[in-house]
PDB file of C-alpha atoms in Angstrom:
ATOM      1  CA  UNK A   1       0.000   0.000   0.000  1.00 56.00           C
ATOM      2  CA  UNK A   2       1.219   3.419  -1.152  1.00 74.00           C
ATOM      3  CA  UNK A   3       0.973   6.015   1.751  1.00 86.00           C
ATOM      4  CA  UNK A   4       3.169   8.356   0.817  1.00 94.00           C
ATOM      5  CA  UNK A   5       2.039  11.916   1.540  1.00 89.00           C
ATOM      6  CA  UNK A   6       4.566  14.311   0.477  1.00 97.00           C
ATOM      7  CA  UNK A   7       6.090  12.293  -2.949  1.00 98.00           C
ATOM      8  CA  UNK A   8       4.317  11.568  -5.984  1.00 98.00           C
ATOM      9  CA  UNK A   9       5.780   9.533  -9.361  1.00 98.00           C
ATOM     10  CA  UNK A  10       3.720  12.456 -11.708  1.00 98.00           C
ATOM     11  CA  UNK A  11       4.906  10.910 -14.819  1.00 98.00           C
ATOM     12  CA  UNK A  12       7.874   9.044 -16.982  1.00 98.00           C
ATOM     13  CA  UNK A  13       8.764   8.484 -20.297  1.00 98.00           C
ATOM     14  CA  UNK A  14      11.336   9.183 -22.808  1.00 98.00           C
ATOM     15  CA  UNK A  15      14.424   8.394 -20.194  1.00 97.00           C
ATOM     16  CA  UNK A  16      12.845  11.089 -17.966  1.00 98.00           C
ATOM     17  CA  UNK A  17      10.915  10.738 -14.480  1.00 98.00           C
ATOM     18  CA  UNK A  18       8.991  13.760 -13.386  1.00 99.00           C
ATOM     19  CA  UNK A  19       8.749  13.393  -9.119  1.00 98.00           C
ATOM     20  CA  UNK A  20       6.837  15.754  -6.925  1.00 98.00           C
ATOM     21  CA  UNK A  21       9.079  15.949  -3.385  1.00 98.00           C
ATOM     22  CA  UNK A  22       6.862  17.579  -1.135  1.00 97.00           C
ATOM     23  CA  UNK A  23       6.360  21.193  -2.722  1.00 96.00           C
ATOM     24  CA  UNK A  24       9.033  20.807  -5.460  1.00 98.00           C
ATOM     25  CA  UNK A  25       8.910  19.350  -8.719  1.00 98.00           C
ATOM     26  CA  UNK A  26      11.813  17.444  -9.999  1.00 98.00           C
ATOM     27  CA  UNK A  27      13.253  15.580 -13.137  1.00 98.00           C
ATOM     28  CA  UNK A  28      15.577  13.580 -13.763  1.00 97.00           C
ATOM     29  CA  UNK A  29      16.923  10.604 -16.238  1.00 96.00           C
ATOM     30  CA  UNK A  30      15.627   6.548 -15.561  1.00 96.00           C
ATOM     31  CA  UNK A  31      16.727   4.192 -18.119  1.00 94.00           C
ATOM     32  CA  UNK A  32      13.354   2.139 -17.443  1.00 95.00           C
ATOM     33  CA  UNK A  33      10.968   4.779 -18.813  1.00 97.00           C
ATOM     34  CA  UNK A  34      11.523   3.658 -22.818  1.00 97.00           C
ATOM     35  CA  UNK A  35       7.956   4.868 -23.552  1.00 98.00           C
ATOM     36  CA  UNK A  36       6.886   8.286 -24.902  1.00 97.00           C
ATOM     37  CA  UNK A  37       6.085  11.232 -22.916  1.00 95.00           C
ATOM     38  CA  UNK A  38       4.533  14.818 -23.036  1.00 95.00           C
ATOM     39  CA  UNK A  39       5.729  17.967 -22.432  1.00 96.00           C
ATOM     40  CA  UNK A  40       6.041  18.948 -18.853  1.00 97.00           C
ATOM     41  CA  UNK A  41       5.816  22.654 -18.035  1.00 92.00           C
ATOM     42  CA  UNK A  42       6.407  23.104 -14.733  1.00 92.00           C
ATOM     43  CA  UNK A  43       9.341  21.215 -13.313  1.00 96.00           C
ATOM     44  CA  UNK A  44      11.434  23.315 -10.637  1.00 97.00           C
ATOM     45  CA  UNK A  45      14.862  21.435 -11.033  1.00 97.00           C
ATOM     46  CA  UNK A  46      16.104  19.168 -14.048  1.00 97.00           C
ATOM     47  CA  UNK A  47      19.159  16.804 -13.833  1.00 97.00           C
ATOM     48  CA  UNK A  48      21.216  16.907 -16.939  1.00 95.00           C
ATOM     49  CA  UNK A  49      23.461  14.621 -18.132  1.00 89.00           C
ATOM     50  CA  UNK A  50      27.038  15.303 -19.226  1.00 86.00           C
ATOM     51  CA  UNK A  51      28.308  14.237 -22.649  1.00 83.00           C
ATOM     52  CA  UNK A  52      31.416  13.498 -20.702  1.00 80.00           C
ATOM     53  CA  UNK A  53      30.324  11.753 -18.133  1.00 79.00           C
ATOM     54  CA  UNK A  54      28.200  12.587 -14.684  1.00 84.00           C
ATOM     55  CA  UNK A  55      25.756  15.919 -14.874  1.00 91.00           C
ATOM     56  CA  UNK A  56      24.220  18.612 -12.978  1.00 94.00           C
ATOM     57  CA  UNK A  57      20.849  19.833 -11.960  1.00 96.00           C
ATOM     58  CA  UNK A  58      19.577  23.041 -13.069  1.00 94.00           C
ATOM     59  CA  UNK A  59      17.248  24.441 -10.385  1.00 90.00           C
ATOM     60  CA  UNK A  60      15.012  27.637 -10.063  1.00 84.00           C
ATOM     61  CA  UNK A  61      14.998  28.615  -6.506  1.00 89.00           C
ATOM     62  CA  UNK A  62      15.042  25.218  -4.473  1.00 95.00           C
ATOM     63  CA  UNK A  63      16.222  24.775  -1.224  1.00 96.00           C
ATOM     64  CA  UNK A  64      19.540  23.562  -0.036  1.00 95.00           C
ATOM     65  CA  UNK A  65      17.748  20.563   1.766  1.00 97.00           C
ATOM     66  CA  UNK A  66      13.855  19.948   2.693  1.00 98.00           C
ATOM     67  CA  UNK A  67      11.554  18.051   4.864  1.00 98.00           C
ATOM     68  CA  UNK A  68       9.581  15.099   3.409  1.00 98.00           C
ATOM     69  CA  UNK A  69       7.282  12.455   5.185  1.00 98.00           C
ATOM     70  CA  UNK A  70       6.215   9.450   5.352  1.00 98.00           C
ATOM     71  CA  UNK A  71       3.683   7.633   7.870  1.00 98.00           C
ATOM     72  CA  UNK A  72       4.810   4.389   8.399  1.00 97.00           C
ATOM     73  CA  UNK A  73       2.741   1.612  10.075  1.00 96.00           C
ATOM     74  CA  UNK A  74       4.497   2.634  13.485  1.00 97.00           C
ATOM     75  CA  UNK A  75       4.499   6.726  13.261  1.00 97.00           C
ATOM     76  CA  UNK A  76       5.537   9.516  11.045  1.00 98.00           C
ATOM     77  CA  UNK A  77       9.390   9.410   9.778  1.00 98.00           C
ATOM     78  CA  UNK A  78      11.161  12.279   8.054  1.00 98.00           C
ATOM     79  CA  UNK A  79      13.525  12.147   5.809  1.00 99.00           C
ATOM     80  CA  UNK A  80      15.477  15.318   4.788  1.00 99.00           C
ATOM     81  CA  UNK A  81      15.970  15.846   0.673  1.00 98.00           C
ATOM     82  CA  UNK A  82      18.637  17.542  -1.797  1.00 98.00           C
ATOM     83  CA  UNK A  83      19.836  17.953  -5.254  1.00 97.00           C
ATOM     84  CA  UNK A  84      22.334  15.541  -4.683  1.00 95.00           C
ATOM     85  CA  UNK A  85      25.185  14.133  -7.160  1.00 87.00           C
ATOM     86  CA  UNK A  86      24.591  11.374  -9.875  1.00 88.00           C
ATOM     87  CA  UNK A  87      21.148  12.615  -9.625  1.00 93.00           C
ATOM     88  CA  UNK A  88      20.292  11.507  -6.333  1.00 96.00           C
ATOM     89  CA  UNK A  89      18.303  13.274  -4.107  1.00 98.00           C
ATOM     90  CA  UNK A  90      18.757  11.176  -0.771  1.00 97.00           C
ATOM     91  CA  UNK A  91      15.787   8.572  -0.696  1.00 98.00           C
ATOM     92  CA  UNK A  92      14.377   5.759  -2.413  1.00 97.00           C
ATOM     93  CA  UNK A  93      10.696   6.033  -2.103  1.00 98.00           C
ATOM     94  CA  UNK A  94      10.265   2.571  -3.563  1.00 97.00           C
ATOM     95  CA  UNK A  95      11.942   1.143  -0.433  1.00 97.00           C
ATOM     96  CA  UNK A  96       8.290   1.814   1.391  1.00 98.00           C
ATOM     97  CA  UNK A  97       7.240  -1.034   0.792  1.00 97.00           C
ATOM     98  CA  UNK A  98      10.097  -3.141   2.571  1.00 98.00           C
ATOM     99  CA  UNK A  99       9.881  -0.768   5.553  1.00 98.00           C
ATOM    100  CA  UNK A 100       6.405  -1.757   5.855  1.00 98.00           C
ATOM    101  CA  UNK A 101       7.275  -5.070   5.555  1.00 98.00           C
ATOM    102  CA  UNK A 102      10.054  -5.104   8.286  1.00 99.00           C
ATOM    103  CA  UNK A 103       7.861  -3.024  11.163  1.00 99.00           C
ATOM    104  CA  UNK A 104       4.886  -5.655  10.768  1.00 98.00           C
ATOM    105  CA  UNK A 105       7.629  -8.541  11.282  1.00 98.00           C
ATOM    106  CA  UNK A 106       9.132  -6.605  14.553  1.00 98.00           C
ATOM    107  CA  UNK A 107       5.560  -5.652  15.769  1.00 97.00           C
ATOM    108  CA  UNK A 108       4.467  -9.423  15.698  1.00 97.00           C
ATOM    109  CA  UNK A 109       7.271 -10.216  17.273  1.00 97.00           C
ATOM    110  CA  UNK A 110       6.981  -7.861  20.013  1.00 96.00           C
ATOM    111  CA  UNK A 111       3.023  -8.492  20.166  1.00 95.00           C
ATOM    112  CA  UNK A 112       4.010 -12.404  20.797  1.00 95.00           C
ATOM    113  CA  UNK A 113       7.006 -11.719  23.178  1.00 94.00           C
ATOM    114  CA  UNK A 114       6.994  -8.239  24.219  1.00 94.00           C
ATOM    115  CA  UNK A 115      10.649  -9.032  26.661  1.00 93.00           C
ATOM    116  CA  UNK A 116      12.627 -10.435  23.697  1.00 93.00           C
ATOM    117  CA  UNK A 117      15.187  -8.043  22.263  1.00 96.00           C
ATOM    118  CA  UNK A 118      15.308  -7.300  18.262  1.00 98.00           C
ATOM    119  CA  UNK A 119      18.413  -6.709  16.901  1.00 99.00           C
ATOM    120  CA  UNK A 120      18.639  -5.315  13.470  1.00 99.00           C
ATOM    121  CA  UNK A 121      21.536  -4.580  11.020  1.00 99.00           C
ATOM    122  CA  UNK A 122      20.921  -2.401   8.040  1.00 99.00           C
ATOM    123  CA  UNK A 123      23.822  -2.842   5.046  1.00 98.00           C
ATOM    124  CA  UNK A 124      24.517   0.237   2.803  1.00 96.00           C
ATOM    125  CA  UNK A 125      22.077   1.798   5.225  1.00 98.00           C
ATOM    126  CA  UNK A 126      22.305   5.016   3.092  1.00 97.00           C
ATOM    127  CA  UNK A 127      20.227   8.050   4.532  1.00 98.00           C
ATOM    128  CA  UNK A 128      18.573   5.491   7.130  1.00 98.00           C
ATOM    129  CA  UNK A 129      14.832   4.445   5.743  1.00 98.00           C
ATOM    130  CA  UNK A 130      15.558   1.436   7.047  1.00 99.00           C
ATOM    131  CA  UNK A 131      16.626   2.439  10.192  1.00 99.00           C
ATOM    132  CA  UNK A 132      14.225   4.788  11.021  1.00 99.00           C
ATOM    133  CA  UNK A 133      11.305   1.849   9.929  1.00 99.00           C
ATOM    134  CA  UNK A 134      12.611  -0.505  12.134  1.00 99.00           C
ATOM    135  CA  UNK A 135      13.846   2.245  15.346  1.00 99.00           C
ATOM    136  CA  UNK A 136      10.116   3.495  14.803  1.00 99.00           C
ATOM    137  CA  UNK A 137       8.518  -0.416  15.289  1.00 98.00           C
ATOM    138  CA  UNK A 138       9.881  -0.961  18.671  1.00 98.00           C
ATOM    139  CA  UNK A 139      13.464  -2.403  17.511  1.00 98.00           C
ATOM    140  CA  UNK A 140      15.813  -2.918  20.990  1.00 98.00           C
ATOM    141  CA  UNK A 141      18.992  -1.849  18.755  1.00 99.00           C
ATOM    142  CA  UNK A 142      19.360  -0.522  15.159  1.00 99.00           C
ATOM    143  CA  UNK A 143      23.251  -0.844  13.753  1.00 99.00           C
ATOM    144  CA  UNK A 144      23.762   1.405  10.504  1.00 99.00           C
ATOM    145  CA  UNK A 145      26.479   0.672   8.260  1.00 98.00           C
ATOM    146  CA  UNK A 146      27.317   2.979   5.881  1.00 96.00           C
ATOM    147  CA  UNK A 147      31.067   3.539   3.560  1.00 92.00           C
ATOM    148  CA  UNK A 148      30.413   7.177   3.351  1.00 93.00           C
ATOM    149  CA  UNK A 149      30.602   9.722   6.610  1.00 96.00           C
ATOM    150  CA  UNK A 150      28.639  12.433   4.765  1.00 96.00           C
ATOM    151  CA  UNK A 151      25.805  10.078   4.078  1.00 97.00           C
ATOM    152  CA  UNK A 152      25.485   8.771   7.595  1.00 98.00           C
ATOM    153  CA  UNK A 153      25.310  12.813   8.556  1.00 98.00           C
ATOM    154  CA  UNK A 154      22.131  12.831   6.651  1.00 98.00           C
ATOM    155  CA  UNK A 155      21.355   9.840   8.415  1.00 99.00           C
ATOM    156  CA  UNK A 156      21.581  11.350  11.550  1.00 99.00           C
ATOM    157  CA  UNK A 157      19.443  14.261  10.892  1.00 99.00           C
ATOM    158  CA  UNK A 158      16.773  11.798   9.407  1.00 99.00           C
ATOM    159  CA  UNK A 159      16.538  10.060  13.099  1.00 99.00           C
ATOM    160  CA  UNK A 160      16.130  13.890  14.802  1.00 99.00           C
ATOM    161  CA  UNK A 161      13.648  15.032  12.444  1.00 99.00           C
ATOM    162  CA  UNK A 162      11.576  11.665  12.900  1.00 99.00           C
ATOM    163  CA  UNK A 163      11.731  12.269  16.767  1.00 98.00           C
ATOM    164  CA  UNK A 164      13.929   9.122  17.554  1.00 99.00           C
ATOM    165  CA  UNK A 165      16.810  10.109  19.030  1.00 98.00           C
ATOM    166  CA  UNK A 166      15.842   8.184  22.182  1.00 98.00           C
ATOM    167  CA  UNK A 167      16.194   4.984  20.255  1.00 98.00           C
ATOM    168  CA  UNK A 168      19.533   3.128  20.296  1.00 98.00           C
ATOM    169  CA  UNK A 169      21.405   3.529  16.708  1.00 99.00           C
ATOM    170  CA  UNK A 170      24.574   2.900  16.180  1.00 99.00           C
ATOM    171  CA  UNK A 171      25.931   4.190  12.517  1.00 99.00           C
ATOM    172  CA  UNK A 172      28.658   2.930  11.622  1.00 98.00           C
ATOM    173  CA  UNK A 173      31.218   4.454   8.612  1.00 96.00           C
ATOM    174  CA  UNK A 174      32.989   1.076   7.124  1.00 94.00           C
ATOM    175  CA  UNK A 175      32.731  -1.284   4.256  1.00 92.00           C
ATOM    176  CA  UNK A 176      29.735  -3.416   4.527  1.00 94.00           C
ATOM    177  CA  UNK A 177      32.068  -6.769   3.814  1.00 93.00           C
ATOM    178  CA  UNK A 178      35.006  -6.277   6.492  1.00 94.00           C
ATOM    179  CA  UNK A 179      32.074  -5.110   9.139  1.00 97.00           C
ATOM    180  CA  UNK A 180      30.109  -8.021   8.815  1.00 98.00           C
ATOM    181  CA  UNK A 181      33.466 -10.261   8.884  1.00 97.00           C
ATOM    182  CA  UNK A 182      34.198  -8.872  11.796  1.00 98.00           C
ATOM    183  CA  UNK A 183      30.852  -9.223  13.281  1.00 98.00           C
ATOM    184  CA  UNK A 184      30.967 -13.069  12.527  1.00 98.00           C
ATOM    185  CA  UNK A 185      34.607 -13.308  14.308  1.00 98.00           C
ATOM    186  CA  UNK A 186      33.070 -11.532  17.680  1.00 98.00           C
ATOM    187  CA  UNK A 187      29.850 -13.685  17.762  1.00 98.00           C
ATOM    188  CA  UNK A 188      27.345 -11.478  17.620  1.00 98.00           C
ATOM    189  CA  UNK A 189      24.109 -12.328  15.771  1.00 98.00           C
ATOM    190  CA  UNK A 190      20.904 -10.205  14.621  1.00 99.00           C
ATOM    191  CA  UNK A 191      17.595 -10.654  14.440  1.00 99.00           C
ATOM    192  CA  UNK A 192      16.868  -9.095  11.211  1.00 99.00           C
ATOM    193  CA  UNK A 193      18.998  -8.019   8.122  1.00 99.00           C
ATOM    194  CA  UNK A 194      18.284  -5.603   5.536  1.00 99.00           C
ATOM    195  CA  UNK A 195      20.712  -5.097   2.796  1.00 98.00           C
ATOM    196  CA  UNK A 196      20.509  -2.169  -0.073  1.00 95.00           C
ATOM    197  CA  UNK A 197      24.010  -2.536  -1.728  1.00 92.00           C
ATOM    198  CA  UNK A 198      24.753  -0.355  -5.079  1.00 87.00           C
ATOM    199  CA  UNK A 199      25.352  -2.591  -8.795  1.00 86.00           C
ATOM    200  CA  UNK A 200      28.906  -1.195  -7.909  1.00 84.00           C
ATOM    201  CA  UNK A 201      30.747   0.878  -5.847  1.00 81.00           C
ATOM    202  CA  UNK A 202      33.996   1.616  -3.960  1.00 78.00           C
ATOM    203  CA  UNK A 203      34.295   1.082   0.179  1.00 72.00           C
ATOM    204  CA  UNK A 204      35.620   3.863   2.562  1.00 73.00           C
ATOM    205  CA  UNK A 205      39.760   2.480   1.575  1.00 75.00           C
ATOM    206  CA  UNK A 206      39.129   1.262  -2.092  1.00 77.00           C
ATOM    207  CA  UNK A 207      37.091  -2.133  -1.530  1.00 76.00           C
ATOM    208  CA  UNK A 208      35.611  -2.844  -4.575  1.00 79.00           C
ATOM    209  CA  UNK A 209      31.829  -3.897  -4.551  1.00 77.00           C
ATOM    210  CA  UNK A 210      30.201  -5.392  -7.939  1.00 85.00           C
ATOM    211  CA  UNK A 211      27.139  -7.243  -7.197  1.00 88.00           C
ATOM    212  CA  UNK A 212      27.177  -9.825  -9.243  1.00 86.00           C
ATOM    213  CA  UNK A 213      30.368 -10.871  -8.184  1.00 88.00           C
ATOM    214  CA  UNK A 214      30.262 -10.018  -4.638  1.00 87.00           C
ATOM    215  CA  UNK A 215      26.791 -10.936  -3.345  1.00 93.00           C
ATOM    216  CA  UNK A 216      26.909 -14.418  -2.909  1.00 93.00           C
ATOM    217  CA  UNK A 217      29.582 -14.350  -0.176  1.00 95.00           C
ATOM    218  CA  UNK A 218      28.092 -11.395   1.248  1.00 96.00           C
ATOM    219  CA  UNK A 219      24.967 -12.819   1.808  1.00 97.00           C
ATOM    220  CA  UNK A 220      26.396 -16.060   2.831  1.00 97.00           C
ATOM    221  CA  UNK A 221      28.064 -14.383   5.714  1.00 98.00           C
ATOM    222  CA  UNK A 222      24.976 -12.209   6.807  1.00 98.00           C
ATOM    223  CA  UNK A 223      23.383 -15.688   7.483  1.00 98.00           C
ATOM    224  CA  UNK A 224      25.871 -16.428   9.768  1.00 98.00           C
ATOM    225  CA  UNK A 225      25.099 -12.945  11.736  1.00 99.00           C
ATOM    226  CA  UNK A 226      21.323 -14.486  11.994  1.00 99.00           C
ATOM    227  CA  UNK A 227      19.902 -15.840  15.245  1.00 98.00           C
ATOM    228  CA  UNK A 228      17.571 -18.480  15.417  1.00 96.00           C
ATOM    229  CA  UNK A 229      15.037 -16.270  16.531  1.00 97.00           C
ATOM    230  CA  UNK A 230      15.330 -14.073  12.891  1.00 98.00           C
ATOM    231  CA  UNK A 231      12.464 -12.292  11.966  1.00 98.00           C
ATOM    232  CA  UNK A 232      13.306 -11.217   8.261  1.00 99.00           C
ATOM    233  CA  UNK A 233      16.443 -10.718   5.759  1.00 99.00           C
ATOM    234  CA  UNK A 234      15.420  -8.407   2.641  1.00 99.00           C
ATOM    235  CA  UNK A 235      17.927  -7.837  -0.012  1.00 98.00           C
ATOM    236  CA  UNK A 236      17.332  -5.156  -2.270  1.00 97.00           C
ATOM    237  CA  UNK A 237      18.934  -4.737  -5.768  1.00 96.00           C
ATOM    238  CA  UNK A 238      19.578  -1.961  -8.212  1.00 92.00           C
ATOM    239  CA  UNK A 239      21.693  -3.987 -10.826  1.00 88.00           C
ATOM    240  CA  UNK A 240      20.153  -3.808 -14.374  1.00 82.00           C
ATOM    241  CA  UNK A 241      19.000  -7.204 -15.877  1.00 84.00           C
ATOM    242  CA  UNK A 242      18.530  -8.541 -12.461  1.00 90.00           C
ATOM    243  CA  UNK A 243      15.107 -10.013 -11.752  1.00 94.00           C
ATOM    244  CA  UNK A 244      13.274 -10.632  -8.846  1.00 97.00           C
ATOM    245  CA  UNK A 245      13.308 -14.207  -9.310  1.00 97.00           C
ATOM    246  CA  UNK A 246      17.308 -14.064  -9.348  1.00 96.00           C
ATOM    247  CA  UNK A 247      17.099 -12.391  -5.749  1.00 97.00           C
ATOM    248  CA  UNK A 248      14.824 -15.026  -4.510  1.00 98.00           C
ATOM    249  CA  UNK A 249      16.904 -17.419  -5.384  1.00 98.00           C
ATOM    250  CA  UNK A 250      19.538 -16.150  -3.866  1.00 96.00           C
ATOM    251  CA  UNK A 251      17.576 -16.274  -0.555  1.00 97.00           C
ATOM    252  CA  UNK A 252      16.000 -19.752  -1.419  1.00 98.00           C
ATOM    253  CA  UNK A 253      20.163 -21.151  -1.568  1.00 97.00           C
ATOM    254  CA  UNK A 254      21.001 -19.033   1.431  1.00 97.00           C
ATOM    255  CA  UNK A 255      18.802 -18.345   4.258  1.00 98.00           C
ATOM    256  CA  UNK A 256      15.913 -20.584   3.419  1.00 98.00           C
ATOM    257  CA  UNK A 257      18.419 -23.579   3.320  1.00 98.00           C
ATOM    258  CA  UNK A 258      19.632 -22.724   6.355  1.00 97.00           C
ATOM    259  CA  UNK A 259      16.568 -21.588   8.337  1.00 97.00           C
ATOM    260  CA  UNK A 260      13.941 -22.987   6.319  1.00 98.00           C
ATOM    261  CA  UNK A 261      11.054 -20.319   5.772  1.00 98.00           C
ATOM    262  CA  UNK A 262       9.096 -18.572   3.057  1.00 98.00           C
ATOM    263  CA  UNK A 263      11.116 -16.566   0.269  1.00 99.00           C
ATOM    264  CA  UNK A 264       9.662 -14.227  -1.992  1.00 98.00           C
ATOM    265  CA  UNK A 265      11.241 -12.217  -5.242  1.00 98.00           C
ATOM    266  CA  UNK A 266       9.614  -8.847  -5.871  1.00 98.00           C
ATOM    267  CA  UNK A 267       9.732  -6.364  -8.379  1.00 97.00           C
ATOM    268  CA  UNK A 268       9.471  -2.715  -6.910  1.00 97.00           C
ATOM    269  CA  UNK A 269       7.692  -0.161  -9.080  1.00 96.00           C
ATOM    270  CA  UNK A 270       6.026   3.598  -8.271  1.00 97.00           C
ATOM    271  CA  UNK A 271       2.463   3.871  -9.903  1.00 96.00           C
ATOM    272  CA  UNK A 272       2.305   7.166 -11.909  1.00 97.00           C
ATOM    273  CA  UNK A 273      -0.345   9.524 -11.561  1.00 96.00           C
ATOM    274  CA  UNK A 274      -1.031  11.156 -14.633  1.00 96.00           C
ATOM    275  CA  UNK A 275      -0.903   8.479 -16.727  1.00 97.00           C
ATOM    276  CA  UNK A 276      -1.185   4.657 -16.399  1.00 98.00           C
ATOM    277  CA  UNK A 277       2.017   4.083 -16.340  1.00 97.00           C
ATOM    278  CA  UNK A 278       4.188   1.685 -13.395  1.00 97.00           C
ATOM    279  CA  UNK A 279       7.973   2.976 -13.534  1.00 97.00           C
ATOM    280  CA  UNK A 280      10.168  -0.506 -12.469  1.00 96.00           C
ATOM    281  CA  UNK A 281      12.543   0.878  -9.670  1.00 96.00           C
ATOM    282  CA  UNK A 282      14.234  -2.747  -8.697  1.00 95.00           C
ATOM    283  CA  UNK A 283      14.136  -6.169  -7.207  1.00 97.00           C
ATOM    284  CA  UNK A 284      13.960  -6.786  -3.515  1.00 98.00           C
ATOM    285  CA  UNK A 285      14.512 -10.403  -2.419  1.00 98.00           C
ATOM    286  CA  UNK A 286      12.668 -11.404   1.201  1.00 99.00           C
ATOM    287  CA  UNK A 287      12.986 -14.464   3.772  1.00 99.00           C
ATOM    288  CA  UNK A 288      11.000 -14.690   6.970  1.00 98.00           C
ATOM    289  CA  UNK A 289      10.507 -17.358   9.054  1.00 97.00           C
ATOM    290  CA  UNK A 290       6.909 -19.457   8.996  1.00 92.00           C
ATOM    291  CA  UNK A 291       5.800 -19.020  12.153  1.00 72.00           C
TER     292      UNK A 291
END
């Protein structure tokens, strides 16, 4: 279920997505929109891409940074948005759906055992929607593990904004692989994993991330980190060509045969609303347990 409030998909088409962030209208390029599109009139900043490489945004009078929000099943969050680099703008309002999916799992569990702590790690936590979701359901301890220092600032200001401060986060600036190697080595285990790693990417001193090629160990070794009390693991993929059914495989060969449990492959998409339209925005890949 869609509840977002302050962002809309408007439109897409033509290798263009037109967004509405709370009172600002933005484009910028997706490969996925191969249809046609109309004009658009009123757009307050456009990303444009570089003939050399990279881009820019071109922007008539919008903010350094603004407030968006979005009530989740467990209370308001906030997430703070920019005009960011490689046409970013801080959030990925697709990932609703898993936050939703993630505070149900930690409410149940805290409905059916209210004493039990719920430990969660979030992977290439980013700007912290993941965090926030699962600080917001009730989670005893949220660990946030993001490469980039300027990213988990944002991060930070997320958690004020969405009044959870009180809530015990740790964030974490280091490459997702050597954390969770090191995590394995003390003995320490989590009750729920989220992962949201990039089709490729550089860590904090040069580790080199490609999905294809570096997922399968990755995941291997966040089963390891999982209790036997785990409530979820949701892997979450940006690499073009991969299809939902790859990531549920993945979890099928991983977590599944280790914990048994119900998988599920899913493609993420934003409805548009001026047309009928459904921009494709992913694959997430989900195990929880049966009971």
């Amino acid at each position: 279920m869609d509840r977002w409030i302050d962002f809309q998909l408007l439109d897409a088409g033509g290798g263009e997505k037109l967004e509405k962030w709370g009172h600002y209208i933005l484009q910028r390029p997706d490969p996925q929109a191969i249809w046609y599109r109309p004009e658009w009139k009123t757009v307050d900043a456009t990303y444009v891409r570089s003939p050399e490489g990279g881009g820019s945004w071109t922007q008539n009078h919008v903010p350094q940074s603004w407030l968006i929000r979005y009530p989740s099943l467990c209370g308001e969050l906030r997430f703070n948005i920019s005009l960011m680099g490689f046409k970013h703008t801080g959030l990925f309002p697709e990932q609703s759906t898993n936050w939703d999916f993630m505070q149900k799992l930690i409410a149940e569990r805290k409905e059916r055992n209210p004493a039990a702590p719920i430990r969660i790690l979030n992977l290439f936590a980013y700007t912290g929607g993941a965090t926030l979701a699962c600080a917001a359901a009730g989670a005893t301890e949220v660990v946030h593990v993001d490469a980039s220092k300027r990213i988990i600032g944002i991060a930070k200001k997320n958690v004020a904004d969405s009044k959870l401060t009180d809530k015990y986060i740790r964030f974490i600036a280091e490459d997702a692989n050597r954390f969770v190697e090191r995590e394995i080595r003390r003995g320490r285990v989590y009750d729920g994993i989220v992962l949201d790693p990039p089709a490729y990417g550089r860590g904090p001193n040069g580790e080199l991330w490609q999905f294809e090629t570096s997922i399968g160990s990755l995941i291997d070794n966040c089963v390891r980190l999982l209790s036997r009390q785990a409530i979820f693991l949701v892997l979450n993929s940006y690499t073009t060509g991969l299809t939902a059914g790859a990531l549920q495989s993945i979890m099928n060969l991983s977590v599944k045969a280790k914990f048994g449990g119900i998988t599920e492959g899913i493609e993420l998409i934003l409805p548009a609303k001026r047309r009928d339209i459904f921009l494709p925005c992913g694959c997430t890949g989900r195990w929880q347990p049966c009971n």
